[in-house]
Amino acid sequence: MKNEQLLMLKPDLAGLEKAAVILQGGGLVSFPTETVYGLGADARNDRAVARIYEAKGRPSFNPLIVHVADADAAARYCEFNDIAQRLAQAFWPGALTLVLPLKADAGISKLVTAGLDTLAIRVPDHPVAAGLLGAFGGPVAAPSANPSGKVSPTTAAHVADGLGDKIDAVVNGGHCAVGVESTIVSCVGDPALLRAGGIPAEALEACLGRALVVGQDPELPTAPGQLESHYAPRGKVRLNAPYAQEGEVLLGFGPVDADLNLSVAGDLTEAAAHLFAYLHQLDAMGAKKIAVSPIPDHGLGRAINDRLKRAAAPR
């Protein structure tokens, strides 16, 4: 449903200032990051955060990521240990979310943390996101700007199509370069990979000089993006398919004859950038059955496979 009242803001000074005013008033503003478009609200405002859950239809036990302008801002809300400091110095701003102990006086809405004593936080590496955070001057809770469980948005048009009748404004900053959500690492206890994402786990492990612990219960999420059925197009998804069967549309990878191809060249970075846009296209095509070519399970391929596995989960 198209919302005639939805503000589509330009990513200039006037647009960012208008977006900041909407956030300050408890409104919902979608904005681009290098990963996907986020659905932002003042992370200190219970009513505004509740509107995120309402707009997305998101389970209230699934925590939200808070976006801040820089590491100094993050330190106002969270406790950093040596591991967190090393990761932040190496990968912020960027597609890395850290789960850290929440300071007692942080002032973050409990709806953001889903009642946990930790906070998922990151510093995005996108000029529009940075400009908005600077204009707003506070923490912005921002999950992906899509109905919960549906395909994440990588353009302003995706946001308008999915949530246009439920939110106040979108800052149109073009296409998101990375195209999959941030990697999430818990720095509470041994460093643990909670969600594969835009920064490969191998790069994080090289920075730390140690392996990350992997494995969380998807029914008891401690960070965003851990629900089993997620990122789902309307059609039924079959993974690791060398070819399409009768009635299926093939989402390809590599040199295969496909209806849509994530990367003919077999480039995982290109495939990640195309993933959500192509899942949206499959919905637009009315695909009832979707076959997906095998994707190598290393580097960004781990994040792509994670999203596809969730897209294919029973629902």
Coordinates of C-alpha atoms in Angstrom, one line a residue:
M1 CA 0.0 0.0 0.0
K2 CA 1.5 3.3 -1.0
N3 CA 1.4 6.0 1.7
E4 CA 0.9 9.4 0.1
Q5 CA 2.0 11.0 3.3
L6 CA 5.4 9.2 3.4
L7 CA 8.2 11.8 3.2
M8 CA 10.9 10.8 0.7
L9 CA 13.8 13.0 1.9
K10 CA 17.0 13.9 -0.1
P11 CA 20.3 13.0 1.6
D12 CA 21.3 16.6 1.8
L13 CA 21.6 18.9 4.8
A14 CA 18.0 19.9 4.7
G15 CA 16.8 16.3 4.4
L16 CA 19.0 15.1 7.2
E17 CA 17.9 17.9 9.5
K18 CA 14.2 17.2 8.8
A19 CA 14.9 13.5 9.5
A20 CA 16.5 14.4 12.8
V21 CA 13.5 16.5 13.8
I22 CA 11.2 13.5 13.1
L23 CA 13.3 11.2 15.2
Q24 CA 13.4 13.8 18.0
G25 CA 9.6 13.9 17.9
G26 CA 9.3 10.1 18.3
G27 CA 8.9 9.3 14.6
L28 CA 10.2 6.5 12.5
V29 CA 12.8 7.3 9.8
S30 CA 14.3 4.8 7.4
F31 CA 17.9 5.5 6.3
P32 CA 20.6 3.8 4.3
T33 CA 23.6 2.1 5.8
E34 CA 26.4 0.3 4.0
T35 CA 24.6 -3.0 4.8
V36 CA 20.8 -2.4 4.3
Y37 CA 18.2 0.3 5.0
G38 CA 17.5 0.6 8.7
L39 CA 14.2 1.7 10.4
G40 CA 15.3 4.2 12.9
A41 CA 13.8 5.6 16.1
D42 CA 15.2 7.3 19.2
A43 CA 16.7 4.4 21.2
R44 CA 15.8 6.2 24.5
N45 CA 12.1 6.7 23.7
D46 CA 10.0 3.7 24.7
R47 CA 7.0 4.8 22.6
A48 CA 9.2 5.4 19.5
V49 CA 10.9 2.0 19.8
A50 CA 7.5 0.3 20.3
R51 CA 6.5 1.8 16.9
I52 CA 9.4 -0.1 15.3
Y53 CA 8.0 -3.4 16.6
E54 CA 4.5 -2.4 15.5
A55 CA 5.6 -1.3 12.0
K56 CA 7.6 -4.4 11.4
G57 CA 5.4 -6.9 13.2
R58 CA 8.6 -7.9 15.0
P59 CA 8.6 -10.4 18.0
S60 CA 9.2 -8.3 21.1
F61 CA 11.8 -10.8 22.4
N62 CA 14.1 -10.0 19.4
P63 CA 16.6 -7.3 20.4
L64 CA 17.4 -4.2 18.2
I65 CA 20.7 -2.8 17.1
V66 CA 21.6 0.7 18.2
H67 CA 23.5 2.9 15.7
V68 CA 25.8 5.7 17.0
A69 CA 28.1 8.2 15.4
D70 CA 31.4 6.9 16.7
A71 CA 33.2 4.7 19.2
D72 CA 33.2 7.5 21.9
A73 CA 29.4 7.6 21.7
A74 CA 29.2 3.8 22.0
A75 CA 31.3 4.0 25.2
R76 CA 28.6 6.2 26.8
Y77 CA 26.2 3.3 26.6
C78 CA 28.3 0.1 26.9
E79 CA 31.3 -1.4 28.7
F80 CA 34.2 -2.2 26.4
N81 CA 36.8 -4.9 27.2
D82 CA 40.1 -5.4 25.3
I83 CA 38.5 -7.7 22.7
A84 CA 35.8 -5.1 22.0
Q85 CA 38.3 -2.3 21.8
R86 CA 40.4 -4.2 19.2
L87 CA 37.4 -5.1 17.0
A88 CA 36.0 -1.5 17.2
Q89 CA 39.4 0.0 16.3
A90 CA 39.8 -2.4 13.3
F91 CA 36.3 -2.5 11.9
W92 CA 34.4 0.7 12.9
P93 CA 32.9 2.4 11.2
G94 CA 31.7 -0.6 9.3
A95 CA 29.4 -3.6 9.1
L96 CA 30.2 -5.0 12.6
T97 CA 27.8 -5.0 15.5
L98 CA 29.2 -5.7 19.0
V99 CA 27.1 -7.1 21.8
L100 CA 28.4 -5.5 25.0
P101 CA 27.4 -5.1 28.7
L102 CA 24.9 -2.2 29.0
K103 CA 25.9 0.6 31.4
A104 CA 23.4 1.0 34.3
D105 CA 22.8 4.7 33.5
A106 CA 22.7 4.3 29.7
G107 CA 19.1 5.4 29.4
I108 CA 18.4 3.0 26.5
S109 CA 14.8 1.8 26.3
K110 CA 14.3 -1.8 27.6
L111 CA 12.4 -2.5 24.5
V112 CA 15.6 -2.1 22.5
T113 CA 17.4 -4.8 24.6
A114 CA 14.3 -7.0 25.0
G115 CA 15.0 -6.9 28.7
L116 CA 18.6 -8.2 28.4
D117 CA 21.6 -6.5 30.2
T118 CA 23.5 -6.3 27.0
L119 CA 23.3 -4.0 24.0
A120 CA 24.0 -4.6 20.3
I121 CA 25.7 -1.5 18.9
R122 CA 27.5 -0.4 15.8
V123 CA 29.0 2.6 14.0
P124 CA 27.8 2.5 10.4
D125 CA 30.1 3.4 7.5
H126 CA 27.7 5.3 5.2
P127 CA 27.8 9.1 4.8
V128 CA 24.0 9.4 5.0
A129 CA 23.8 7.4 8.2
A130 CA 26.7 9.3 9.7
G131 CA 25.1 12.6 8.7
L132 CA 21.8 11.6 10.2
L133 CA 23.4 10.4 13.5
G134 CA 25.4 13.6 13.7
A135 CA 22.3 15.8 13.1
F136 CA 20.2 13.8 15.6
G137 CA 22.9 13.7 18.3
G138 CA 21.9 10.5 20.0
P139 CA 21.5 6.7 19.7
V140 CA 19.2 5.4 17.0
A141 CA 17.7 1.9 17.3
A142 CA 17.4 0.6 13.7
P143 CA 16.6 -2.9 12.6
S144 CA 16.3 -3.6 8.9
A145 CA 13.4 -1.5 7.4
N146 CA 11.2 -4.4 6.3
P147 CA 8.2 -6.3 7.6
S148 CA 9.6 -8.9 10.1
G149 CA 10.7 -12.1 8.4
K150 CA 10.5 -10.6 4.9
V151 CA 13.4 -9.6 2.6
S152 CA 15.6 -6.9 3.8
P153 CA 15.6 -3.6 1.9
T154 CA 18.6 -2.3 -0.1
T155 CA 16.8 0.7 -1.8
A156 CA 14.4 3.4 -0.6
A157 CA 11.8 1.9 -3.0
H158 CA 12.0 -1.4 -1.1
V159 CA 11.3 0.4 2.1
A160 CA 8.4 2.3 0.7
D161 CA 6.9 -0.9 -0.8
G162 CA 7.2 -2.8 2.5
L163 CA 6.5 -0.2 5.2
G164 CA 5.4 2.9 3.4
D165 CA 2.0 3.1 5.2
K166 CA 3.5 2.6 8.7
I167 CA 6.5 5.0 8.9
D168 CA 7.1 8.7 8.6
A169 CA 10.0 9.2 6.3
V170 CA 12.7 7.6 4.2
V171 CA 16.1 9.3 3.4
N172 CA 16.8 8.2 -0.1
G173 CA 20.5 7.4 -0.2
G174 CA 20.6 5.1 -3.2
H175 CA 21.6 1.4 -3.2
C176 CA 23.3 -0.2 -0.2
A177 CA 26.8 -1.3 -1.2
V178 CA 27.3 -4.3 1.1
G179 CA 23.8 -5.7 0.8
V180 CA 23.7 -8.0 3.8
E181 CA 23.3 -7.1 7.4
S182 CA 26.2 -6.5 9.8
T183 CA 28.2 -9.3 11.4
I184 CA 27.3 -9.6 15.1
V185 CA 29.9 -10.6 17.6
S186 CA 29.3 -11.0 21.4
C187 CA 32.2 -9.7 23.5
V188 CA 30.6 -10.9 26.7
G189 CA 32.8 -13.8 27.7
D190 CA 34.6 -15.6 24.9
P191 CA 34.1 -13.7 21.6
A192 CA 31.2 -15.4 19.8
L193 CA 29.8 -15.1 16.3
L194 CA 26.1 -14.6 16.7
R195 CA 25.4 -13.7 13.1
A196 CA 27.4 -13.9 9.9
G197 CA 27.3 -10.7 7.9
G198 CA 29.1 -8.0 6.0
I199 CA 32.5 -8.6 7.6
P200 CA 33.8 -12.2 7.1
A201 CA 34.4 -14.1 10.3
E202 CA 37.9 -14.9 9.0
A203 CA 38.8 -11.2 9.1
L204 CA 37.6 -10.9 12.7
E205 CA 39.5 -14.0 13.8
A206 CA 42.7 -12.7 12.1
C207 CA 42.3 -9.5 14.0
L208 CA 41.9 -11.3 17.3
G209 CA 44.4 -14.1 16.6
R210 CA 41.8 -16.6 17.9
A211 CA 38.7 -18.5 16.7
L212 CA 35.3 -17.2 17.4
V213 CA 32.8 -19.3 19.3
V214 CA 29.8 -20.2 17.1
G215 CA 26.3 -21.4 18.1
Q216 CA 23.3 -19.9 19.6
D217 CA 19.7 -21.1 20.2
P218 CA 17.6 -19.4 17.4
E219 CA 14.5 -19.7 19.6
L220 CA 16.2 -17.6 22.4
P221 CA 17.9 -14.8 20.5
T222 CA 20.5 -12.8 22.4
A223 CA 21.0 -10.5 19.4
P224 CA 19.2 -9.4 16.3
G225 CA 18.8 -11.6 13.3
Q226 CA 18.9 -15.0 15.1
L227 CA 15.3 -16.2 14.4
E228 CA 15.3 -19.3 12.3
S229 CA 12.7 -18.3 9.7
H230 CA 13.8 -14.9 8.4
Y231 CA 14.5 -12.9 5.2
A232 CA 11.7 -14.9 3.5
P233 CA 10.3 -14.3 0.1
R234 CA 6.7 -15.4 -0.5
G235 CA 7.8 -18.4 -2.6
K236 CA 9.1 -21.7 -1.2
V237 CA 12.9 -21.9 -1.4
R238 CA 15.0 -25.0 -2.2
L239 CA 18.7 -24.6 -1.6
N240 CA 21.9 -26.1 -3.2
A241 CA 20.0 -26.8 -6.5
P242 CA 22.2 -27.4 -9.5
Y243 CA 19.3 -26.7 -11.8
A244 CA 15.6 -25.7 -11.6
Q245 CA 12.9 -28.3 -11.5
E246 CA 9.6 -27.9 -13.3
G247 CA 7.7 -24.9 -11.9
E248 CA 10.8 -23.4 -10.2
V249 CA 12.5 -20.1 -10.8
L250 CA 16.3 -20.4 -10.5
L251 CA 18.3 -17.9 -8.5
G252 CA 21.8 -18.7 -9.8
F253 CA 25.4 -18.2 -8.8
G254 CA 28.3 -18.7 -11.2
P255 CA 28.2 -19.7 -14.9
V256 CA 24.7 -21.2 -14.9
D257 CA 21.6 -20.5 -17.0
A258 CA 19.4 -18.8 -14.4
D259 CA 16.3 -16.5 -14.3
L260 CA 18.3 -14.2 -12.0
N261 CA 22.0 -14.7 -11.2
L262 CA 23.6 -13.3 -8.1
S263 CA 27.0 -13.3 -9.8
V264 CA 27.8 -14.9 -13.1
A265 CA 31.5 -14.5 -12.3
G266 CA 31.1 -16.3 -8.9
D267 CA 32.0 -13.1 -7.0
L268 CA 30.7 -13.4 -3.4
T269 CA 30.8 -9.6 -2.8
E270 CA 28.7 -9.0 -5.9
A271 CA 26.3 -11.8 -4.8
A272 CA 25.9 -10.4 -1.3
A273 CA 25.1 -6.9 -2.8
H274 CA 22.5 -8.5 -5.1
L275 CA 20.9 -11.0 -2.7
F276 CA 18.0 -9.0 -1.1
A277 CA 17.3 -7.0 -4.3
Y278 CA 16.9 -10.3 -6.2
L279 CA 14.7 -11.8 -3.6
H280 CA 12.5 -8.8 -3.9
Q281 CA 12.5 -9.3 -7.7
L282 CA 11.4 -12.9 -7.2
D283 CA 8.4 -11.7 -5.2
A284 CA 7.6 -9.1 -7.9
M285 CA 7.7 -11.9 -10.5
G286 CA 5.3 -13.9 -8.4
A287 CA 7.7 -16.9 -8.0
K288 CA 5.9 -19.7 -6.1
K289 CA 8.9 -22.0 -6.1
I290 CA 12.5 -20.8 -6.0
A291 CA 15.6 -23.0 -6.5
V292 CA 19.0 -21.5 -5.5
S293 CA 22.4 -22.5 -6.8
P294 CA 25.0 -23.8 -4.3
I295 CA 26.9 -20.9 -2.7
P296 CA 30.5 -21.5 -1.4
D297 CA 30.4 -21.4 2.4
H298 CA 33.4 -19.2 3.1
G299 CA 33.9 -15.4 3.4
L300 CA 30.7 -13.5 2.6
G301 CA 29.3 -16.8 1.4
R302 CA 28.7 -17.7 5.0
A303 CA 26.4 -14.7 5.4
I304 CA 24.6 -15.4 2.1
N305 CA 24.0 -19.0 3.1
D306 CA 22.8 -17.9 6.5
R307 CA 20.2 -15.6 5.0
L308 CA 19.2 -18.3 2.4
K309 CA 18.8 -21.0 5.1
R310 CA 16.5 -18.7 7.0
A311 CA 14.6 -17.8 3.9
A312 CA 14.1 -21.5 3.3
A313 CA 13.1 -22.4 6.9
P314 CA 9.5 -23.8 7.4
R315 CA 7.1 -21.0 8.3

